[in-house]
mmCIF file of C-alpha atoms and ligand atoms in Angstrom:
data_model
loop_
_atom_site.group_PDB
_atom_site.id
_atom_site.type_symbol
_atom_site.label_atom_id
_atom_site.label_comp_id
_atom_site.label_asym_id
_atom_site.label_seq_id
_atom_site.Cartn_x
_atom_site.Cartn_y
_atom_site.Cartn_z
ATOM 1 C CA MET A 167 10.782 19.956 5.984
ATOM 2 C CA ARG A 168 11.235 16.308 6.747
ATOM 3 C CA GLU A 169 14.640 14.687 6.385
ATOM 4 C CA VAL A 170 13.776 12.997 3.065
ATOM 5 C CA GLU A 171 12.456 16.270 1.665
ATOM 6 C CA GLU A 172 15.647 18.099 2.633
ATOM 7 C CA ARG A 173 17.652 15.294 1.118
ATOM 8 C CA ALA A 174 15.734 15.381 -2.170
ATOM 9 C CA ARG A 175 16.135 19.146 -2.392
ATOM 10 C CA ALA A 176 19.872 18.995 -1.605
ATOM 11 C CA ALA A 177 20.344 16.202 -4.155
ATOM 12 C CA TYR A 178 18.533 18.277 -6.792
ATOM 13 C CA ARG A 179 20.738 21.266 -6.092
ATOM 14 C CA ALA A 180 23.911 19.199 -6.139
ATOM 15 C CA ARG A 181 22.953 17.427 -9.336
ATOM 16 C CA PHE A 182 21.426 20.233 -11.405
ATOM 17 C CA GLY A 183 23.092 23.315 -9.877
ATOM 18 C CA VAL A 184 19.805 25.150 -9.231
ATOM 19 C CA ASP A 185 16.951 24.957 -6.742
ATOM 20 C CA PRO A 186 13.972 22.737 -7.619
ATOM 21 C CA THR A 187 10.734 24.483 -8.530
ATOM 22 C CA LEU A 188 8.981 22.373 -5.944
ATOM 23 C CA VAL A 189 9.345 19.549 -3.477
ATOM 24 C CA ALA A 190 6.567 17.050 -2.856
ATOM 25 C CA SER A 191 6.505 13.924 -0.727
ATOM 26 C CA ALA A 192 4.169 10.993 -0.288
ATOM 27 C CA PRO A 193 3.953 8.166 2.264
ATOM 28 C CA GLY A 194 3.998 4.397 2.139
ATOM 29 C CA ARG A 195 1.033 2.580 3.698
ATOM 30 C CA ILE A 196 -0.084 -0.350 5.736
ATOM 31 C CA ASN A 197 -3.484 -1.836 5.152
ATOM 32 C CA LEU A 198 -5.446 -2.516 8.350
ATOM 33 C CA ILE A 199 -7.944 -4.818 6.668
ATOM 34 C CA GLY A 200 -9.423 -5.428 3.199
ATOM 35 C CA GLU A 201 -6.811 -7.364 1.257
ATOM 36 C CA HIS A 202 -7.064 -8.374 -2.399
ATOM 37 C CA THR A 203 -10.439 -6.690 -2.624
ATOM 38 C CA ASP A 204 -9.472 -3.490 -4.465
ATOM 39 C CA TYR A 205 -9.309 -4.968 -7.959
ATOM 40 C CA SER A 206 -12.743 -6.502 -7.382
ATOM 41 C CA GLY A 207 -14.189 -3.052 -6.649
ATOM 42 C CA GLY A 208 -14.438 -3.791 -2.933
ATOM 43 C CA PHE A 209 -13.467 -2.095 0.307
ATOM 44 C CA VAL A 210 -10.026 -1.474 1.796
ATOM 45 C CA PHE A 211 -8.942 0.280 4.981
ATOM 46 C CA PRO A 212 -5.313 1.463 4.841
ATOM 47 C CA CYS A 213 -3.437 4.172 6.697
ATOM 48 C CA ALA A 214 -0.373 6.103 5.587
ATOM 49 C CA ILE A 215 2.849 5.515 7.544
ATOM 50 C CA ASP A 216 5.450 7.997 8.717
ATOM 51 C CA ARG A 217 7.886 6.930 6.022
ATOM 52 C CA ARG A 218 7.905 8.819 2.732
ATOM 53 C CA VAL A 219 9.445 9.353 -0.673
ATOM 54 C CA ALA A 220 10.242 12.954 -1.608
ATOM 55 C CA ALA A 221 10.535 14.332 -5.126
ATOM 56 C CA ALA A 222 12.323 17.609 -5.894
ATOM 57 C CA ILE A 223 11.244 18.674 -9.374
ATOM 58 C CA GLY A 224 11.802 21.376 -11.954
ATOM 59 C CA THR A 225 11.597 21.712 -15.712
ATOM 60 C CA GLY A 226 14.759 20.651 -17.514
ATOM 61 C CA THR A 227 16.542 17.901 -19.370
ATOM 62 C CA GLY A 228 18.789 16.637 -16.554
ATOM 63 C CA GLY A 229 16.933 13.335 -16.046
ATOM 64 C CA PHE A 230 16.153 11.630 -12.734
ATOM 65 C CA TYR A 231 18.443 11.110 -9.785
ATOM 66 C CA SER A 232 17.923 8.827 -6.773
ATOM 67 C CA SER A 233 19.742 9.872 -3.650
ATOM 68 C CA ASP A 234 19.004 6.440 -2.106
ATOM 69 C CA PHE A 235 20.606 4.511 -4.944
ATOM 70 C CA GLY A 236 23.172 7.238 -5.748
ATOM 71 C CA GLU A 237 22.157 6.716 -9.336
ATOM 72 C CA ALA A 238 21.166 8.845 -12.352
ATOM 73 C CA ARG A 239 18.699 7.695 -15.011
ATOM 74 C CA ARG A 240 17.226 9.269 -18.093
ATOM 75 C CA ALA A 241 13.727 10.703 -17.777
ATOM 76 C CA THR A 242 12.611 8.746 -20.828
ATOM 77 C CA GLY A 243 12.737 5.113 -21.899
ATOM 78 C CA LYS A 244 12.057 2.140 -19.683
ATOM 79 C CA ASP A 245 14.675 -0.022 -17.976
ATOM 80 C CA GLY A 246 13.085 -1.949 -15.104
ATOM 81 C CA SER A 247 14.632 0.417 -12.543
ATOM 82 C CA TRP A 248 13.102 2.739 -9.913
ATOM 83 C CA ALA A 249 12.953 5.446 -12.613
ATOM 84 C CA ASP A 250 10.129 3.595 -14.385
ATOM 85 C CA TYR A 251 7.726 4.789 -11.667
ATOM 86 C CA PRO A 252 8.140 8.533 -12.252
ATOM 87 C CA ARG A 253 8.471 7.906 -16.004
ATOM 88 C CA GLY A 254 5.201 5.990 -15.874
ATOM 89 C CA VAL A 255 3.429 8.876 -14.162
ATOM 90 C CA VAL A 256 4.626 11.350 -16.803
ATOM 91 C CA TRP A 257 3.511 8.887 -19.465
ATOM 92 C CA ALA A 258 0.056 8.365 -17.887
ATOM 93 C CA LEU A 259 -0.626 12.105 -17.636
ATOM 94 C CA ARG A 260 0.484 12.684 -21.215
ATOM 95 C CA GLU A 261 -1.746 9.807 -22.326
ATOM 96 C CA ASP A 262 -4.650 11.926 -21.077
ATOM 97 C CA GLY A 263 -3.498 14.737 -23.343
ATOM 98 C CA HIS A 264 -2.075 16.893 -20.551
ATOM 99 C CA ASN A 265 0.714 19.197 -21.462
ATOM 100 C CA VAL A 266 3.404 17.925 -19.087
ATOM 101 C CA PRO A 267 6.754 19.651 -19.679
ATOM 102 C CA GLU A 268 10.048 17.823 -19.705
ATOM 103 C CA VAL A 269 11.139 17.566 -16.070
ATOM 104 C CA GLN A 270 14.241 16.738 -14.099
ATOM 105 C CA ALA A 271 13.957 15.413 -10.571
ATOM 106 C CA ALA A 272 15.794 14.106 -7.527
ATOM 107 C CA PHE A 273 14.234 11.548 -5.201
ATOM 108 C CA ALA A 274 14.936 10.511 -1.619
ATOM 109 C CA GLY A 275 12.976 8.134 0.564
ATOM 110 C CA ASP A 276 12.850 6.162 3.790
ATOM 111 C CA VAL A 277 10.032 3.703 3.007
ATOM 112 C CA PRO A 278 11.524 0.209 3.387
ATOM 113 C CA ARG A 279 11.716 -1.169 -0.147
ATOM 114 C CA ALA A 280 10.339 -4.448 -1.428
ATOM 115 C CA ALA A 281 8.647 -4.947 1.948
ATOM 116 C CA GLY A 282 5.045 -4.508 0.809
ATOM 117 C CA LEU A 283 4.873 -1.002 2.286
ATOM 118 C CA SER A 284 4.213 0.660 -1.086
ATOM 119 C CA SER A 285 7.430 2.523 -1.695
ATOM 120 C CA SER A 286 6.560 2.430 -5.400
ATOM 121 C CA ALA A 287 3.151 4.023 -4.826
ATOM 122 C CA ALA A 288 4.905 6.679 -2.722
ATOM 123 C CA ILE A 289 7.290 7.685 -5.500
ATOM 124 C CA GLU A 290 4.411 7.722 -7.995
ATOM 125 C CA ALA A 291 2.179 9.802 -5.728
ATOM 126 C CA ALA A 292 4.930 12.328 -4.954
ATOM 127 C CA THR A 293 5.706 12.633 -8.666
ATOM 128 C CA ALA A 294 2.050 12.988 -9.641
ATOM 129 C CA LEU A 295 1.330 15.690 -7.073
ATOM 130 C CA ALA A 296 4.478 17.578 -8.068
ATOM 131 C CA LEU A 297 3.714 17.346 -11.799
ATOM 132 C CA ASP A 298 0.131 18.447 -11.266
ATOM 133 C CA ALA A 299 1.352 21.589 -9.485
ATOM 134 C CA LEU A 300 4.263 22.222 -11.833
ATOM 135 C CA ALA A 301 2.117 22.008 -14.957
ATOM 136 C CA GLY A 302 -0.888 23.699 -13.302
ATOM 137 C CA LEU A 303 -3.181 20.797 -14.219
ATOM 138 C CA GLY A 304 -5.526 21.189 -11.245
ATOM 139 C CA LEU A 305 -6.416 17.487 -11.142
ATOM 140 C CA SER A 306 -8.067 15.961 -8.087
ATOM 141 C CA ARG A 307 -6.098 13.611 -5.884
ATOM 142 C CA THR A 308 -8.493 10.813 -6.734
ATOM 143 C CA LEU A 309 -7.822 11.311 -10.428
ATOM 144 C CA LEU A 310 -4.077 11.466 -9.773
ATOM 145 C CA ALA A 311 -4.351 8.135 -7.916
ATOM 146 C CA THR A 312 -5.976 6.527 -10.949
ATOM 147 C CA ARG A 313 -3.172 7.879 -13.147
ATOM 148 C CA CYS A 314 -0.541 6.475 -10.780
ATOM 149 C CA GLN A 315 -2.307 3.125 -10.976
ATOM 150 C CA ARG A 316 -2.313 3.382 -14.758
ATOM 151 C CA ALA A 317 1.430 4.066 -14.626
ATOM 152 C CA GLU A 318 1.875 0.744 -12.796
ATOM 153 C CA ASN A 319 -0.557 -1.184 -14.980
ATOM 154 C CA GLY A 320 0.301 0.232 -18.373
ATOM 155 C CA PHE A 321 3.919 1.325 -18.048
ATOM 156 C CA VAL A 322 5.661 -0.600 -15.275
ATOM 157 C CA GLY A 323 3.571 -3.673 -16.110
ATOM 158 C CA VAL A 324 2.185 -4.563 -12.660
ATOM 159 C CA ASN A 325 -1.531 -5.281 -12.636
ATOM 160 C CA CYS A 326 -2.168 -3.797 -9.157
ATOM 161 C CA GLY A 327 -5.388 -2.288 -7.860
ATOM 162 C CA ILE A 328 -5.976 1.307 -6.724
ATOM 163 C CA MET A 329 -5.400 0.966 -2.964
ATOM 164 C CA ASP A 330 -1.744 1.906 -2.560
ATOM 165 C CA GLN A 331 -1.710 4.993 -4.769
ATOM 166 C CA TYR A 332 -5.057 6.174 -3.393
ATOM 167 C CA ALA A 333 -3.868 5.739 0.195
ATOM 168 C CA SER A 334 -0.626 7.563 -0.490
ATOM 169 C CA LEU A 335 -2.461 10.543 -1.971
ATOM 170 C CA LEU A 336 -5.519 10.772 0.273
ATOM 171 C CA CYS A 337 -4.815 9.426 3.779
ATOM 172 C CA ARG A 338 -4.907 11.888 6.658
ATOM 173 C CA ALA A 339 -2.711 11.999 9.757
ATOM 174 C CA GLY A 340 -4.018 10.115 12.792
ATOM 175 C CA SER A 341 -6.571 8.298 10.652
ATOM 176 C CA ALA A 342 -7.265 5.347 8.438
ATOM 177 C CA LEU A 343 -9.123 5.652 5.137
ATOM 178 C CA ARG A 344 -12.066 3.490 4.142
ATOM 179 C CA ILE A 345 -11.971 3.366 0.376
ATOM 180 C CA ASP A 346 -14.752 2.125 -1.852
ATOM 181 C CA CYS A 347 -12.645 0.913 -4.749
ATOM 182 C CA ARG A 348 -15.575 0.954 -7.195
ATOM 183 C CA SER A 349 -16.962 4.452 -6.631
ATOM 184 C CA LEU A 350 -13.514 5.717 -5.573
ATOM 185 C CA GLU A 351 -15.155 7.527 -2.691
ATOM 186 C CA SER A 352 -13.481 7.429 0.689
ATOM 187 C CA GLU A 353 -14.040 8.287 4.277
ATOM 188 C CA THR A 354 -11.454 9.267 6.878
ATOM 189 C CA VAL A 355 -11.861 7.360 10.146
ATOM 190 C CA PRO A 356 -9.914 8.495 13.236
ATOM 191 C CA LEU A 357 -7.446 5.927 14.551
ATOM 192 C CA PRO A 358 -6.607 7.236 18.026
ATOM 193 C CA LEU A 359 -4.452 4.272 18.981
ATOM 194 C CA GLU A 360 -2.080 6.134 21.272
ATOM 195 C CA THR A 361 -4.851 7.521 23.419
ATOM 196 C CA VAL A 362 -6.119 3.995 24.115
ATOM 197 C CA GLY A 363 -2.649 2.564 24.754
ATOM 198 C CA LEU A 364 -2.498 0.538 21.556
ATOM 199 C CA ALA A 365 0.112 0.275 18.838
ATOM 200 C CA LEU A 366 0.323 -1.057 15.317
ATOM 201 C CA PHE A 367 3.325 -3.299 15.400
ATOM 202 C CA VAL A 368 4.774 -4.289 12.043
ATOM 203 C CA CYS A 369 6.919 -7.307 11.265
ATOM 204 C CA ASP A 370 8.808 -7.258 7.987
ATOM 205 C CA THR A 371 9.530 -10.931 7.361
ATOM 206 C CA ARG A 372 12.118 -9.826 4.811
ATOM 207 C CA VAL A 373 10.807 -12.534 2.527
ATOM 208 C CA LYS A 374 11.053 -10.702 -0.780
ATOM 209 C CA ARG A 375 7.955 -10.633 -2.819
ATOM 210 C CA GLY A 376 7.854 -9.478 -6.389
ATOM 211 C CA LEU A 377 4.440 -8.036 -7.187
ATOM 212 C CA GLY A 378 5.281 -8.561 -10.816
ATOM 213 C CA THR A 379 5.290 -12.285 -10.218
ATOM 214 C CA THR A 380 2.543 -14.271 -11.789
ATOM 215 C CA ALA A 381 0.943 -15.225 -8.473
ATOM 216 C CA TYR A 382 -0.681 -11.796 -8.024
ATOM 217 C CA ASN A 383 -1.978 -11.711 -11.575
ATOM 218 C CA GLU A 384 -3.276 -15.264 -11.203
ATOM 219 C CA ARG A 385 -5.277 -14.286 -8.124
ATOM 220 C CA ARG A 386 -6.718 -11.365 -10.004
ATOM 221 C CA ALA A 387 -7.644 -13.536 -12.988
ATOM 222 C CA SER A 388 -9.387 -16.070 -10.699
ATOM 223 C CA CYS A 389 -11.479 -13.287 -9.174
ATOM 224 C CA GLU A 390 -12.483 -12.066 -12.621
ATOM 225 C CA ARG A 391 -13.407 -15.597 -13.649
ATOM 226 C CA ALA A 392 -15.462 -16.088 -10.487
ATOM 227 C CA ALA A 393 -17.364 -12.839 -11.117
ATOM 228 C CA GLU A 394 -18.090 -13.955 -14.655
ATOM 229 C CA ILE A 395 -19.428 -17.344 -13.529
ATOM 230 C CA ILE A 396 -21.641 -15.701 -10.899
ATOM 231 C CA GLY A 397 -22.771 -13.183 -13.484
ATOM 232 C CA VAL A 398 -21.699 -9.916 -11.826
ATOM 233 C CA PRO A 399 -19.337 -7.246 -13.185
ATOM 234 C CA LEU A 400 -17.083 -7.455 -10.124
ATOM 235 C CA LEU A 401 -16.920 -9.694 -7.038
ATOM 236 C CA ARG A 402 -17.909 -6.630 -5.041
ATOM 237 C CA ASP A 403 -21.415 -7.275 -6.334
ATOM 238 C CA ALA A 404 -21.501 -10.933 -5.242
ATOM 239 C CA ARG A 405 -23.037 -12.168 -1.993
ATOM 240 C CA VAL A 406 -22.259 -15.223 0.118
ATOM 241 C CA ALA A 407 -25.283 -17.030 -1.392
ATOM 242 C CA ASP A 408 -23.729 -16.646 -4.873
ATOM 243 C CA LEU A 409 -20.728 -18.729 -3.827
ATOM 244 C CA SER A 410 -22.751 -21.910 -4.364
ATOM 245 C CA LYS A 411 -22.358 -21.283 -8.113
ATOM 246 C CA LEU A 412 -18.604 -21.786 -7.809
ATOM 247 C CA GLU A 413 -16.227 -24.613 -7.111
ATOM 248 C CA GLY A 414 -12.505 -25.265 -6.721
ATOM 249 C CA THR A 415 -10.067 -22.372 -6.926
ATOM 250 C CA GLU A 416 -12.690 -19.823 -7.970
ATOM 251 C CA LEU A 417 -14.806 -20.717 -4.947
ATOM 252 C CA MET A 418 -11.891 -20.273 -2.561
ATOM 253 C CA ARG A 419 -10.761 -16.965 -4.038
ATOM 254 C CA ALA A 420 -14.274 -15.520 -4.224
ATOM 255 C CA ARG A 421 -15.120 -16.680 -0.690
ATOM 256 C CA HIS A 422 -12.178 -14.676 0.548
ATOM 257 C CA VAL A 423 -13.150 -11.535 -1.355
ATOM 258 C CA VAL A 424 -16.840 -11.624 -0.450
ATOM 259 C CA THR A 425 -16.198 -12.250 3.252
ATOM 260 C CA GLU A 426 -13.294 -9.779 3.352
ATOM 261 C CA ASP A 427 -15.549 -6.987 2.062
ATOM 262 C CA GLU A 428 -17.941 -7.777 4.917
ATOM 263 C CA ARG A 429 -15.056 -7.768 7.380
ATOM 264 C CA VAL A 430 -13.943 -4.310 6.282
ATOM 265 C CA GLU A 431 -17.408 -2.901 6.845
ATOM 266 C CA ALA A 432 -17.599 -4.574 10.256
ATOM 267 C CA ALA A 433 -14.102 -3.357 11.142
ATOM 268 C CA VAL A 434 -14.934 0.252 10.297
ATOM 269 C CA ARG A 435 -18.044 -0.015 12.488
ATOM 270 C CA ALA A 436 -15.979 -1.551 15.304
ATOM 271 C CA LEU A 437 -13.381 1.200 15.122
ATOM 272 C CA ARG A 438 -16.003 3.937 15.142
ATOM 273 C CA SER A 439 -17.513 2.498 18.312
ATOM 274 C CA GLY A 440 -14.140 1.990 19.989
ATOM 275 C CA ASP A 441 -14.454 -1.807 19.857
ATOM 276 C CA TYR A 442 -10.790 -2.675 19.400
ATOM 277 C CA VAL A 443 -11.307 -6.266 20.518
ATOM 278 C CA GLY A 444 -13.846 -6.751 17.756
ATOM 279 C CA PHE A 445 -11.560 -5.036 15.285
ATOM 280 C CA GLY A 446 -8.717 -7.374 16.221
ATOM 281 C CA GLN A 447 -10.877 -10.471 15.798
ATOM 282 C CA LEU A 448 -11.667 -9.374 12.260
ATOM 283 C CA MET A 449 -7.939 -9.005 11.569
ATOM 284 C CA TYR A 450 -7.305 -12.599 12.669
ATOM 285 C CA ALA A 451 -10.219 -13.784 10.525
ATOM 286 C CA SER A 452 -8.836 -11.849 7.559
ATOM 287 C CA HIS A 453 -5.479 -13.543 7.948
ATOM 288 C CA ALA A 454 -7.031 -17.010 8.107
ATOM 289 C CA SER A 455 -9.001 -16.291 4.941
ATOM 290 C CA LEU A 456 -5.921 -14.979 3.109
ATOM 291 C CA ARG A 457 -3.972 -18.030 4.226
ATOM 292 C CA ASP A 458 -6.540 -20.752 3.576
ATOM 293 C CA ASP A 459 -8.757 -19.424 0.779
ATOM 294 C CA PHE A 460 -6.689 -16.840 -1.040
ATOM 295 C CA GLU A 461 -3.419 -18.702 -0.425
ATOM 296 C CA VAL A 462 -1.114 -15.699 -0.342
ATOM 297 C CA SER A 463 0.529 -16.261 3.035
ATOM 298 C CA VAL A 464 3.937 -17.790 3.714
ATOM 299 C CA PRO A 465 5.178 -19.653 6.837
ATOM 300 C CA GLU A 466 6.954 -16.535 8.151
ATOM 301 C CA LEU A 467 3.751 -14.445 8.051
ATOM 302 C CA ASP A 468 1.753 -17.253 9.675
ATOM 303 C CA ALA A 469 4.403 -17.606 12.383
ATOM 304 C CA PHE A 470 4.226 -13.908 13.271
ATOM 305 C CA VAL A 471 0.432 -13.996 13.451
ATOM 306 C CA GLU A 472 0.575 -17.092 15.688
ATOM 307 C CA VAL A 473 3.121 -15.479 18.011
ATOM 308 C CA ALA A 474 1.017 -12.314 18.147
ATOM 309 C CA ARG A 475 -1.951 -14.394 19.259
ATOM 310 C CA GLU A 476 0.132 -16.155 21.930
ATOM 311 C CA VAL A 477 1.366 -12.834 23.286
ATOM 312 C CA GLY A 478 -2.196 -11.525 23.488
ATOM 313 C CA ALA A 479 -2.381 -9.132 20.537
ATOM 314 C CA LEU A 480 -5.946 -8.025 19.808
ATOM 315 C CA GLY A 481 -5.443 -8.907 16.166
ATOM 316 C CA ALA A 482 -2.822 -9.672 13.547
ATOM 317 C CA ARG A 483 -2.696 -10.334 9.828
ATOM 318 C CA LEU A 484 -0.529 -10.122 6.773
ATOM 319 C CA THR A 485 -0.734 -6.726 5.080
ATOM 320 C CA GLY A 486 -0.334 -5.944 1.381
ATOM 321 C CA ALA A 487 -0.170 -8.483 -1.385
ATOM 322 C CA GLY A 488 1.284 -11.311 0.711
ATOM 323 C CA PHE A 489 3.804 -13.870 -0.596
ATOM 324 C CA GLY A 490 6.218 -12.377 1.965
ATOM 325 C CA GLY A 491 6.526 -8.751 3.018
ATOM 326 C CA CYS A 492 4.905 -7.517 6.219
ATOM 327 C CA ALA A 493 2.396 -8.556 8.858
ATOM 328 C CA ILE A 494 0.811 -6.203 11.393
ATOM 329 C CA ALA A 495 -0.407 -6.693 14.938
ATOM 330 C CA LEU A 496 -2.791 -4.501 16.902
ATOM 331 C CA ILE A 497 -1.403 -4.719 20.383
ATOM 332 C CA GLU A 498 -1.217 -3.029 23.769
ATOM 333 C CA ARG A 499 1.859 -0.833 23.697
ATOM 334 C CA GLU A 500 3.663 -2.618 26.496
ATOM 335 C CA LEU A 501 3.267 -5.971 24.744
ATOM 336 C CA ALA A 502 5.199 -4.828 21.658
ATOM 337 C CA ALA A 503 8.606 -5.630 23.130
ATOM 338 C CA PRO A 504 7.623 -9.137 24.304
ATOM 339 C CA LEU A 505 6.055 -9.770 20.881
ATOM 340 C CA GLU A 506 9.247 -8.742 19.132
ATOM 341 C CA ALA A 507 11.396 -10.928 21.383
ATOM 342 C CA ARG A 508 9.177 -13.947 20.946
ATOM 343 C CA ALA A 509 8.906 -13.477 17.188
ATOM 344 C CA ARG A 510 12.671 -13.214 16.881
ATOM 345 C CA SER A 511 13.240 -16.468 18.723
ATOM 346 C CA ARG A 512 10.418 -18.232 16.832
ATOM 347 C CA PHE A 513 11.934 -17.159 13.508
ATOM 348 C CA ALA A 514 15.409 -18.281 14.577
ATOM 349 C CA ALA A 515 14.137 -21.655 15.807
ATOM 350 C CA ALA A 516 12.305 -22.226 12.525
ATOM 351 C CA GLY A 517 15.399 -21.361 10.500
ATOM 352 C CA PHE A 518 13.690 -18.288 8.935
ATOM 353 C CA GLY A 519 15.680 -15.190 7.960
ATOM 354 C CA GLU A 520 15.958 -12.349 10.469
ATOM 355 C CA PRO A 521 12.862 -10.140 10.499
ATOM 356 C CA ALA A 522 12.740 -6.358 11.012
ATOM 357 C CA PHE A 523 10.212 -4.587 13.227
ATOM 358 C CA TYR A 524 8.577 -1.172 13.017
ATOM 359 C CA GLN A 525 5.994 0.924 14.773
ATOM 360 C CA PHE A 526 4.456 3.434 12.425
ATOM 361 C CA ARG A 527 2.215 6.370 13.160
ATOM 362 C CA PRO A 528 -0.852 6.929 10.924
ATOM 363 C CA SER A 529 0.376 9.859 8.858
ATOM 364 C CA GLU A 530 -0.520 12.501 6.334
ATOM 365 C CA GLY A 531 -0.885 11.697 2.656
ATOM 366 C CA ALA A 532 1.061 13.361 -0.147
ATOM 367 C CA GLU A 533 1.987 17.005 0.324
ATOM 368 C CA ILE A 534 3.753 19.759 -1.504
ATOM 369 C CA VAL A 535 6.205 21.028 1.059
ATOM 370 C CA ALA A 536 8.138 23.679 -0.824
ATOM 371 C CA GLY A 537 7.473 25.904 -3.801
ATOM 372 C CA ALA A 538 3.701 25.472 -3.788
ATOM 373 C CA PRO A 539 2.258 27.803 -6.423
HETATM 374 C C1 GLA B 608 -0.803 -4.790 -3.549
HETATM 375 C C2 GLA B 608 -1.505 -4.053 -4.678
HETATM 376 C C3 GLA B 608 -2.838 -3.481 -4.191
HETATM 377 C C4 GLA B 608 -3.679 -4.550 -3.511
HETATM 378 C C5 GLA B 608 -2.863 -5.337 -2.486
HETATM 379 C C6 GLA B 608 -3.621 -6.486 -1.916
HETATM 380 O O1 GLA B 608 -0.446 -3.899 -2.534
HETATM 381 O O2 GLA B 608 -0.696 -3.008 -5.156
HETATM 382 O O3 GLA B 608 -3.517 -2.892 -5.268
HETATM 383 O O4 GLA B 608 -4.246 -5.408 -4.458
HETATM 384 O O5 GLA B 608 -1.649 -5.807 -3.044
HETATM 385 O O6 GLA B 608 -4.663 -6.057 -1.129
#
């Protein structure tokens, strides 16, 4: 078992005095390319990271415990805390009429929080997989992902798309996942970075972004408006030629989405043919589009992408919702240290807060690691 899984199990035992019925865990994610396309039914290309949230679960009335926060919460109600995520998943499954018993659970994680690495999707995915097994529901992972999304949308109150929960449940180790967010079909694409001497280098700007903030919902509303003006159900169905029907904000937002969908398809092709240079170029183009047309970047993210370019990274872009959080660079392994050094001094000179840096390995999606029926 991984450290977080051991920790969740030990916390369960300490808190409830018995062993959990099962332990499940699920990863955070980074998105390689395809940003703000999921809620328009488009394409995304995330991979799971080697940071996870574990859930130790059993039936009972002992409530929820977080080993990270050292904090107990009731399993019912809603209070704006971390416990709303597992509560939301229970709620979403019961909404479907599933007979989900009353559960008690302990959680432990090592996904950096509020960094845009989907720690909330990880706790939802771990809870969903555990509940599915505990209650013998036999639901597919894709269906569980949609229920996790519904937990966010309908319970927590964040109007996110499907990418994060889907990635957390369905990504495979050593690979990225091309997801068609309309059909909900996906395809695992090998990401053999180590064998070609490359690394995914992640900069957490530590600029805190609240997904619940209106900016995300505003972007989503603009995309829906643009689709309506063009006369398609979702921007996924629009083409570049359709953009002439738009102006102002809707034009900018839709131009990003339509071109980003094309970039994802090109990036998947590039990766399959080992064209990392081409892949990197698409990352830079994605960042420019998110910065100029979708307007979700911040100076810290732009600064990291600029420094990455100066150091010779193949590509770099913000990842996740934007408004802060993380940027990623695709870079030769030996250039990671110089990139970090240069980014640190650029941030200091600009008077930005101190960033954090990570190198993640593309990892396995949610798993039941103990007590599988
Ligand atoms: C957040 C949301 C996702 C997606 C991204 C932007 O991570 O949770 O659904 O919209 O932002 O690509």
